[in-house]
Amino acid sequence: MKCDRHNTPVRRQQKISPALSRQIIRHLLTWFSKNARDLPWRRTRDPYAIWVSEIMLQQTQVATVIPYWIRWMTALPTLANLADAPQDRVLKLWEGLGYYNRARNLQGAAKMIVNEYNARFPESFAALLELPGIGRYTAGAICSIAYDQPTPVLDGNVVRILTRIFGIGGNPKEKVTNTQLWSLAEGLVQTAARIRLSCSHLNQSLMELGALICTPHHPSCDVCPVRRHCVAKRDDRTGELPNLGPRIKSTARNFFALIIERDGQFLVRQREAGAVNAGLWEFPNAELPRATLTNSRSIRAVAKSQFHIAITKPNPLFQIRRSVTRYHDTIEVLRASITSKNALREKPWRWLNLDELNAIALSGAHRKILKRLKDGANAAHCF
Ligand code: SF4
């Protein structure tokens, strides 16, 4: 059959009958019962522990999250511990995961739960949505996984599975398709509840299938529990679903960072409240056009205007690269000495030795710089 306007084959979506939903749910649950990974947060129903895992897992691989989650739950085993912890400690526990606002929101929400709910974790989806950093996905995940409520989840994994199973060709970021996908996810979890099957396991089975079988580039359709119901497999469309539209172009940025040492101590500053990575520590740094990145006059001028320090001619040490969302950054790390009389004793500046730097929370790129400095110091010590 052809579409009249474009004379192209019509891409049919699958009709979703209650019987089909029930079959898909049963296949998913049977598969999950045999194949679910033994993850530490799956051994608990504590909503606080599940919440922490869900926030850590956003845009981060499971293998990376496991040691972070264990360290966090050992240091701050209860919601009240998190609410009472100094922010520096919270950021240090999060150090390396990126998106530090998530750690700040976790603590902000923990304080609200302690103050407004007498430290009892809310069980209502609507109440969870009122907390900072908790959106529809996270509230749905907590309510279903911790309390077995029929609340849907829709993350990248679930989007991929639903668009493929049901042959949905619209862009999931567009409102109409997004609404359709939420309603499909909701229909499945509510059907599971109606036939008295586990909403928690159903949502986790969708997430798990997306992580292990229905992967973005090479889905393992031959061993997929829902292969007999999947439009993408039947029509050979796994490469085109989900339809995420054109890729956003990446942007290259260039920074310099200054290593300024005095009597074994290094000059660092704490990022201000409201800034990206607020509360984290870093070496003095700024963005510059690529052409002026190794121009000592430009760097000395920026040091004077932005950091209010006079420095000697900077010498290149090494480069660090990082990727943050669509940005690909190169950081030219340079060594210089301070020539101004100003001792920089005031906030946000501090002089810290290597051990002290190790104990505070640095952003990922500055942690890498510190590691290179320590490696260099150890090598110098050995020879
Ligand atoms: S059959 Fe293939 S495309 Fe369809 S849900 Fe399973 S893994 Fe994904």
Coordinates of C-alpha atoms and ligand atoms in Angstrom, one line a residue:
M1 CA 0.0 0.0 0.0
K2 CA 1.3 3.5 -0.9
C3 CA 0.8 6.9 0.7
D4 CA -1.2 9.1 -1.8
R5 CA 0.8 12.3 -1.3
H6 CA 4.4 10.9 -1.4
N7 CA 3.9 7.6 -3.3
T8 CA 6.0 5.9 -0.6
P9 CA 5.2 2.8 1.4
V10 CA 2.9 3.5 4.3
R11 CA 4.7 2.6 7.6
R12 CA 2.1 1.0 9.7
Q13 CA 2.1 1.2 13.5
Q14 CA 1.0 -1.8 15.4
K15 CA -2.5 -1.8 16.9
I16 CA -2.3 -2.2 20.6
S17 CA -5.0 -4.5 21.9
P18 CA -5.3 -5.5 25.6
A19 CA -4.4 -9.1 24.5
L20 CA -1.2 -7.9 22.8
S21 CA -0.3 -5.8 25.9
R22 CA -0.7 -8.8 28.2
Q23 CA 1.4 -11.0 25.9
I24 CA 4.2 -8.5 25.8
I25 CA 4.1 -8.0 29.5
R26 CA 4.3 -11.7 30.3
H27 CA 7.2 -12.2 27.9
L28 CA 9.1 -9.3 29.4
L29 CA 8.5 -10.5 33.0
T30 CA 9.6 -14.0 32.2
W31 CA 12.7 -12.8 30.5
F32 CA 13.5 -10.4 33.4
S33 CA 13.1 -13.1 36.0
K34 CA 15.9 -15.1 34.3
N35 CA 18.1 -12.3 33.0
A36 CA 18.0 -9.3 35.4
R37 CA 21.4 -8.3 36.5
D38 CA 22.2 -8.4 40.2
L39 CA 22.6 -4.7 40.8
P40 CA 23.1 -3.4 44.4
W41 CA 20.1 -1.1 44.3
R42 CA 17.9 -4.1 43.2
R43 CA 18.5 -5.7 46.6
T44 CA 16.5 -3.0 48.4
R45 CA 13.0 -1.4 48.3
D46 CA 14.3 1.6 50.2
P47 CA 13.0 4.6 48.1
Y48 CA 15.9 6.7 49.1
A49 CA 18.4 4.2 47.8
I50 CA 16.4 3.7 44.6
W51 CA 16.1 7.5 44.1
V52 CA 19.9 7.9 44.5
S53 CA 20.5 5.1 41.9
E54 CA 18.0 6.6 39.4
I55 CA 19.6 10.1 39.6
M56 CA 23.2 8.6 39.3
L57 CA 22.1 6.5 36.3
Q58 CA 20.9 9.4 34.2
Q59 CA 23.4 9.6 31.3
T60 CA 25.8 7.3 33.1
Q61 CA 26.6 3.6 32.6
V62 CA 25.7 1.1 35.2
A63 CA 29.3 -0.1 35.6
T64 CA 30.4 3.4 36.4
V65 CA 27.5 4.0 38.9
I66 CA 28.0 0.9 41.0
P67 CA 31.1 2.0 43.0
Y68 CA 29.6 5.6 43.3
W69 CA 26.3 4.3 44.6
I70 CA 28.0 1.9 47.1
R71 CA 30.3 4.7 48.4
W72 CA 27.4 7.1 48.7
M73 CA 25.1 4.7 50.5
T74 CA 28.0 3.8 52.9
A75 CA 28.7 7.5 53.7
L76 CA 25.1 8.7 53.7
P77 CA 22.9 5.6 54.4
T78 CA 19.8 7.6 55.2
L79 CA 17.9 10.5 53.9
A80 CA 18.5 12.4 57.2
N81 CA 22.3 11.8 56.7
L82 CA 22.1 13.4 53.3
A83 CA 20.1 16.3 54.5
D84 CA 22.6 17.0 57.3
A85 CA 25.8 16.5 55.3
P86 CA 28.0 19.5 54.5
Q87 CA 27.6 20.3 50.8
D88 CA 31.3 19.9 50.2
R89 CA 31.0 16.3 51.3
V90 CA 28.1 15.6 49.0
L91 CA 29.9 17.1 46.0
K92 CA 33.0 15.1 46.9
L93 CA 30.9 11.9 46.9
W94 CA 29.5 12.9 43.5
E95 CA 32.9 13.9 42.0
G96 CA 33.5 12.5 38.6
L97 CA 29.8 11.8 37.8
G98 CA 29.3 15.3 36.3
Y99 CA 26.0 17.2 36.3
Y100 CA 26.7 18.4 39.8
N101 CA 23.3 20.1 40.0
R102 CA 21.9 16.6 40.5
A103 CA 23.9 16.2 43.7
R104 CA 22.8 19.6 44.9
N105 CA 19.1 18.8 44.1
L106 CA 19.4 15.4 45.9
Q107 CA 20.4 17.2 49.0
G108 CA 17.8 20.0 48.5
A109 CA 15.1 17.4 48.2
A110 CA 16.3 15.5 51.2
K111 CA 16.1 18.6 53.3
M112 CA 12.6 19.3 52.1
I113 CA 11.5 15.7 52.9
V114 CA 13.1 16.0 56.4
N115 CA 11.3 19.3 57.1
E116 CA 8.0 18.8 55.4
Y117 CA 7.4 15.1 55.6
N118 CA 9.2 14.4 58.9
A119 CA 11.9 12.5 57.1
R120 CA 9.4 10.0 55.7
F121 CA 9.9 9.5 52.0
P122 CA 6.7 10.6 50.1
E123 CA 4.8 7.7 48.5
S124 CA 2.7 9.9 46.2
F125 CA 3.7 10.5 42.6
A126 CA 2.4 14.1 42.8
A127 CA 4.3 14.8 46.0
L128 CA 7.5 13.5 44.5
L129 CA 7.1 15.8 41.5
E130 CA 7.2 18.8 43.9
L131 CA 10.8 18.0 44.9
P132 CA 13.8 19.6 43.2
G133 CA 15.4 17.4 40.5
I134 CA 12.5 14.9 40.4
G135 CA 10.6 14.9 37.1
R136 CA 8.1 12.5 35.6
Y137 CA 10.6 9.8 34.8
T138 CA 12.2 9.7 38.3
A139 CA 8.9 10.0 40.2
G140 CA 7.5 7.1 38.1
A141 CA 10.6 5.0 38.7
I142 CA 10.6 5.6 42.4
C143 CA 6.8 4.9 42.8
S144 CA 6.9 1.8 40.6
I145 CA 10.2 0.2 41.9
A146 CA 9.9 1.1 45.6
Y147 CA 6.1 1.0 46.0
D148 CA 4.9 -1.2 43.0
Q149 CA 2.6 1.6 41.9
P150 CA 1.4 1.6 38.2
T151 CA 3.4 4.7 37.2
P152 CA 5.1 4.7 33.8
V153 CA 8.7 5.4 33.0
L154 CA 10.0 6.7 29.7
D155 CA 13.8 7.1 29.4
G156 CA 16.0 6.6 26.3
N157 CA 15.9 2.8 26.7
V158 CA 12.1 2.6 27.0
V159 CA 11.7 5.0 24.1
R160 CA 13.8 2.8 21.9
I161 CA 11.9 -0.4 22.8
L162 CA 8.4 1.1 22.4
T163 CA 9.1 2.9 19.1
R164 CA 10.6 -0.4 17.7
I165 CA 8.0 -2.8 19.1
F166 CA 5.1 -0.6 17.9
G167 CA 6.7 0.9 14.8
I168 CA 6.3 4.5 15.9
G169 CA 8.1 6.7 13.3
G170 CA 7.6 10.1 14.8
N171 CA 10.4 11.9 16.6
P172 CA 10.1 11.1 20.4
K173 CA 11.3 14.6 21.2
E174 CA 8.2 16.1 19.5
K175 CA 5.2 16.6 21.7
V176 CA 2.7 14.4 19.8
T177 CA 5.0 11.3 19.7
N178 CA 6.3 11.9 23.2
T179 CA 2.7 12.0 24.5
Q180 CA 1.9 8.8 22.6
L181 CA 4.9 7.1 24.1
W182 CA 4.1 8.1 27.7
S183 CA 0.6 6.8 27.1
L184 CA 1.9 3.5 25.8
A185 CA 4.2 3.1 28.8
E186 CA 1.3 4.0 31.1
G187 CA -1.0 1.5 29.3
L188 CA 1.5 -1.3 29.8
V189 CA 2.2 -0.7 33.5
Q190 CA -1.5 -0.2 34.2
T191 CA -2.4 -3.5 32.4
A192 CA 0.3 -5.2 34.5
A193 CA -1.3 -3.9 37.7
R194 CA -4.8 -5.0 36.5
I195 CA -3.6 -8.6 36.0
R196 CA -1.8 -8.4 39.3
L197 CA 1.7 -8.6 37.9
S198 CA 4.6 -6.6 39.3
C199 CA 4.7 -2.9 38.1
S200 CA 8.2 -2.7 39.5
H201 CA 9.5 -5.6 37.5
L202 CA 7.7 -4.5 34.3
N203 CA 9.3 -1.1 34.3
Q204 CA 12.7 -2.6 35.2
S205 CA 12.4 -5.2 32.5
L206 CA 11.9 -2.4 29.9
M207 CA 15.0 -0.6 31.2
E208 CA 16.9 -3.9 31.3
L209 CA 15.9 -5.0 27.8
G210 CA 17.0 -1.6 26.4
A211 CA 20.4 -2.0 28.2
L212 CA 21.1 -5.6 27.3
I213 CA 19.2 -6.6 24.2
C214 CA 17.5 -3.7 22.4
T215 CA 20.6 -1.6 22.2
P216 CA 20.9 1.4 20.0
H217 CA 23.0 0.1 17.1
H218 CA 23.0 -3.7 17.1
P219 CA 19.9 -5.0 18.9
S220 CA 20.0 -8.8 19.6
C221 CA 16.6 -9.4 18.1
D222 CA 17.2 -13.2 17.8
V223 CA 17.2 -13.6 21.6
C224 CA 14.7 -10.8 22.4
P225 CA 11.6 -12.0 24.4
V226 CA 9.2 -9.8 22.4
R227 CA 10.6 -10.5 18.9
R228 CA 7.4 -12.1 17.7
H229 CA 5.5 -8.9 18.4
C230 CA 8.1 -6.4 17.1
V231 CA 7.3 -4.2 14.1
A232 CA 10.9 -3.0 13.7
K233 CA 12.2 -6.6 13.6
R234 CA 9.5 -7.7 11.2
D235 CA 10.0 -4.8 8.8
D236 CA 13.7 -4.6 9.2
R237 CA 13.5 -1.0 10.6
T238 CA 15.7 -1.3 13.7
G239 CA 18.2 1.1 12.1
E240 CA 15.6 3.8 11.6
L241 CA 13.8 3.6 14.9
P242 CA 13.7 5.6 17.1
N243 CA 13.7 8.5 14.7
L244 CA 15.8 11.0 16.7
G245 CA 16.0 13.6 13.9
P246 CA 19.3 15.1 12.7
R247 CA 22.2 14.9 15.0
I248 CA 23.1 18.1 16.8
K249 CA 26.5 19.4 15.6
S250 CA 29.3 19.3 18.2
T251 CA 31.0 22.6 19.1
A252 CA 34.8 22.8 19.8
R253 CA 35.9 25.1 22.7
N254 CA 39.3 26.0 23.9
F255 CA 40.4 26.9 27.5
F256 CA 43.6 27.5 29.3
A257 CA 44.2 26.5 33.0
L258 CA 47.0 27.9 35.1
I259 CA 49.2 25.9 37.5
I260 CA 50.5 28.5 39.9
E261 CA 52.6 27.0 42.6
R262 CA 54.1 28.6 45.7
D263 CA 56.0 26.7 48.4
G264 CA 54.4 23.4 47.4
Q265 CA 50.9 24.9 47.4
F266 CA 48.7 25.5 44.3
L267 CA 46.3 28.4 43.6
V268 CA 42.7 27.2 43.3
R269 CA 39.3 28.8 43.5
Q270 CA 35.8 27.6 44.4
R271 CA 33.1 28.2 41.8
E272 CA 30.4 30.6 42.9
A273 CA 26.8 29.7 43.7
G274 CA 24.7 29.8 40.6
A275 CA 27.5 29.1 38.2
V276 CA 27.9 25.8 36.3
N277 CA 29.6 23.3 38.7
A278 CA 28.9 25.7 41.6
G279 CA 30.8 24.7 44.8
L280 CA 33.5 22.7 42.9
W281 CA 37.1 23.7 43.1
E282 CA 39.3 24.4 40.0
F283 CA 42.6 25.8 38.9
P284 CA 42.3 29.4 37.4
N285 CA 41.0 28.9 33.9
A286 CA 39.2 30.7 31.1
E287 CA 38.0 30.2 27.6
L288 CA 40.0 31.8 24.7
P289 CA 39.8 31.6 21.0
R290 CA 42.1 28.7 19.7
A291 CA 44.4 31.2 18.0
T292 CA 45.3 32.9 21.2
L293 CA 45.4 29.9 23.5
T294 CA 49.2 29.7 23.6
N295 CA 49.8 33.4 23.3
S296 CA 51.3 34.4 26.6
R297 CA 50.3 38.1 26.3
S298 CA 46.6 37.2 25.9
I299 CA 46.8 34.8 28.8
R300 CA 48.6 37.3 31.1
A301 CA 45.9 39.9 30.1
V302 CA 43.1 37.5 31.0
A303 CA 44.8 36.6 34.3
K304 CA 45.0 40.3 35.2
S305 CA 41.4 41.2 34.1
Q306 CA 39.6 38.1 35.3
F307 CA 41.7 36.7 38.2
H308 CA 43.3 40.1 39.3
I309 CA 46.8 38.6 39.3
A310 CA 50.0 39.4 37.5
I311 CA 51.8 36.3 36.3
T312 CA 55.1 35.5 34.6
K313 CA 55.2 34.2 31.0
P314 CA 53.2 30.9 31.1
N315 CA 54.9 27.7 29.9
P316 CA 52.8 24.9 28.3
L317 CA 52.7 21.6 30.4
F318 CA 50.1 19.4 28.7
Q319 CA 46.6 19.3 27.2
I320 CA 43.4 17.8 28.7
R321 CA 40.3 17.0 26.6
R322 CA 36.8 16.6 27.8
S323 CA 33.3 16.3 26.2
V324 CA 30.3 17.9 27.9
T325 CA 27.0 17.3 26.1
R326 CA 27.6 18.8 22.6
Y327 CA 30.9 20.5 23.5
H328 CA 34.3 19.1 22.9
D329 CA 36.8 21.1 25.0
T330 CA 40.5 21.3 24.8
I331 CA 42.2 22.7 27.9
E332 CA 45.8 23.9 27.5
V333 CA 47.5 23.6 30.9
L334 CA 50.2 26.1 31.6
R335 CA 52.6 26.7 34.4
A336 CA 53.3 30.3 35.6
S337 CA 54.4 32.1 38.7
I338 CA 52.6 35.0 40.4
T339 CA 54.4 38.3 40.4
S340 CA 51.8 40.5 42.1
K341 CA 52.2 41.3 45.8
N342 CA 48.6 40.3 46.4
A343 CA 48.8 37.1 48.4
L344 CA 45.3 36.0 47.3
R345 CA 44.2 35.0 50.7
E346 CA 40.6 36.0 50.2
K347 CA 37.7 34.0 48.8
P348 CA 37.3 32.4 46.3
W349 CA 41.0 31.8 46.2
R350 CA 43.0 29.2 48.3
W351 CA 46.5 27.9 48.3
L352 CA 46.4 24.1 48.8
N353 CA 49.0 21.3 48.7
L354 CA 48.5 18.1 46.7
D355 CA 47.0 16.2 49.6
E356 CA 44.6 19.0 50.4
L357 CA 43.6 19.2 46.7
N358 CA 42.9 15.5 46.7
A359 CA 40.5 15.8 49.6
I360 CA 38.2 18.5 48.0
A361 CA 35.7 18.2 45.1
L362 CA 37.1 19.1 41.7
S363 CA 35.3 19.0 38.4
G364 CA 36.3 16.0 36.1
A365 CA 38.8 18.0 34.0
H366 CA 40.5 19.6 37.0
R367 CA 40.7 16.2 38.7
K368 CA 42.6 15.0 35.6
I369 CA 44.9 18.0 35.8
L370 CA 45.6 17.2 39.4
K371 CA 46.3 13.5 38.6
R372 CA 48.9 14.6 35.9
L373 CA 50.5 17.0 38.5
K374 CA 50.7 14.2 41.1
D375 CA 52.1 11.7 38.5
G376 CA 54.7 14.3 37.6
A377 CA 55.6 15.0 41.2
N378 CA 55.9 11.2 41.9
A379 CA 58.1 10.8 38.8
A380 CA 60.3 13.7 39.9
H381 CA 60.6 12.1 43.3
C382 CA 61.6 8.7 41.9
F383 CA 64.4 9.9 39.7
Ligands
SF4_1 S1 12.9 -7.6 18.5 FE1 14.8 -6.4 18.2 S2 14.1 -4.3 17.8 FE2 12.4 -5.5 18.6 S3 12.3 -5.0 20.8 FE3 13.5 -6.9 20.5 S4 15.6 -6.3 20.3 FE4 14.4 -4.5 20.0

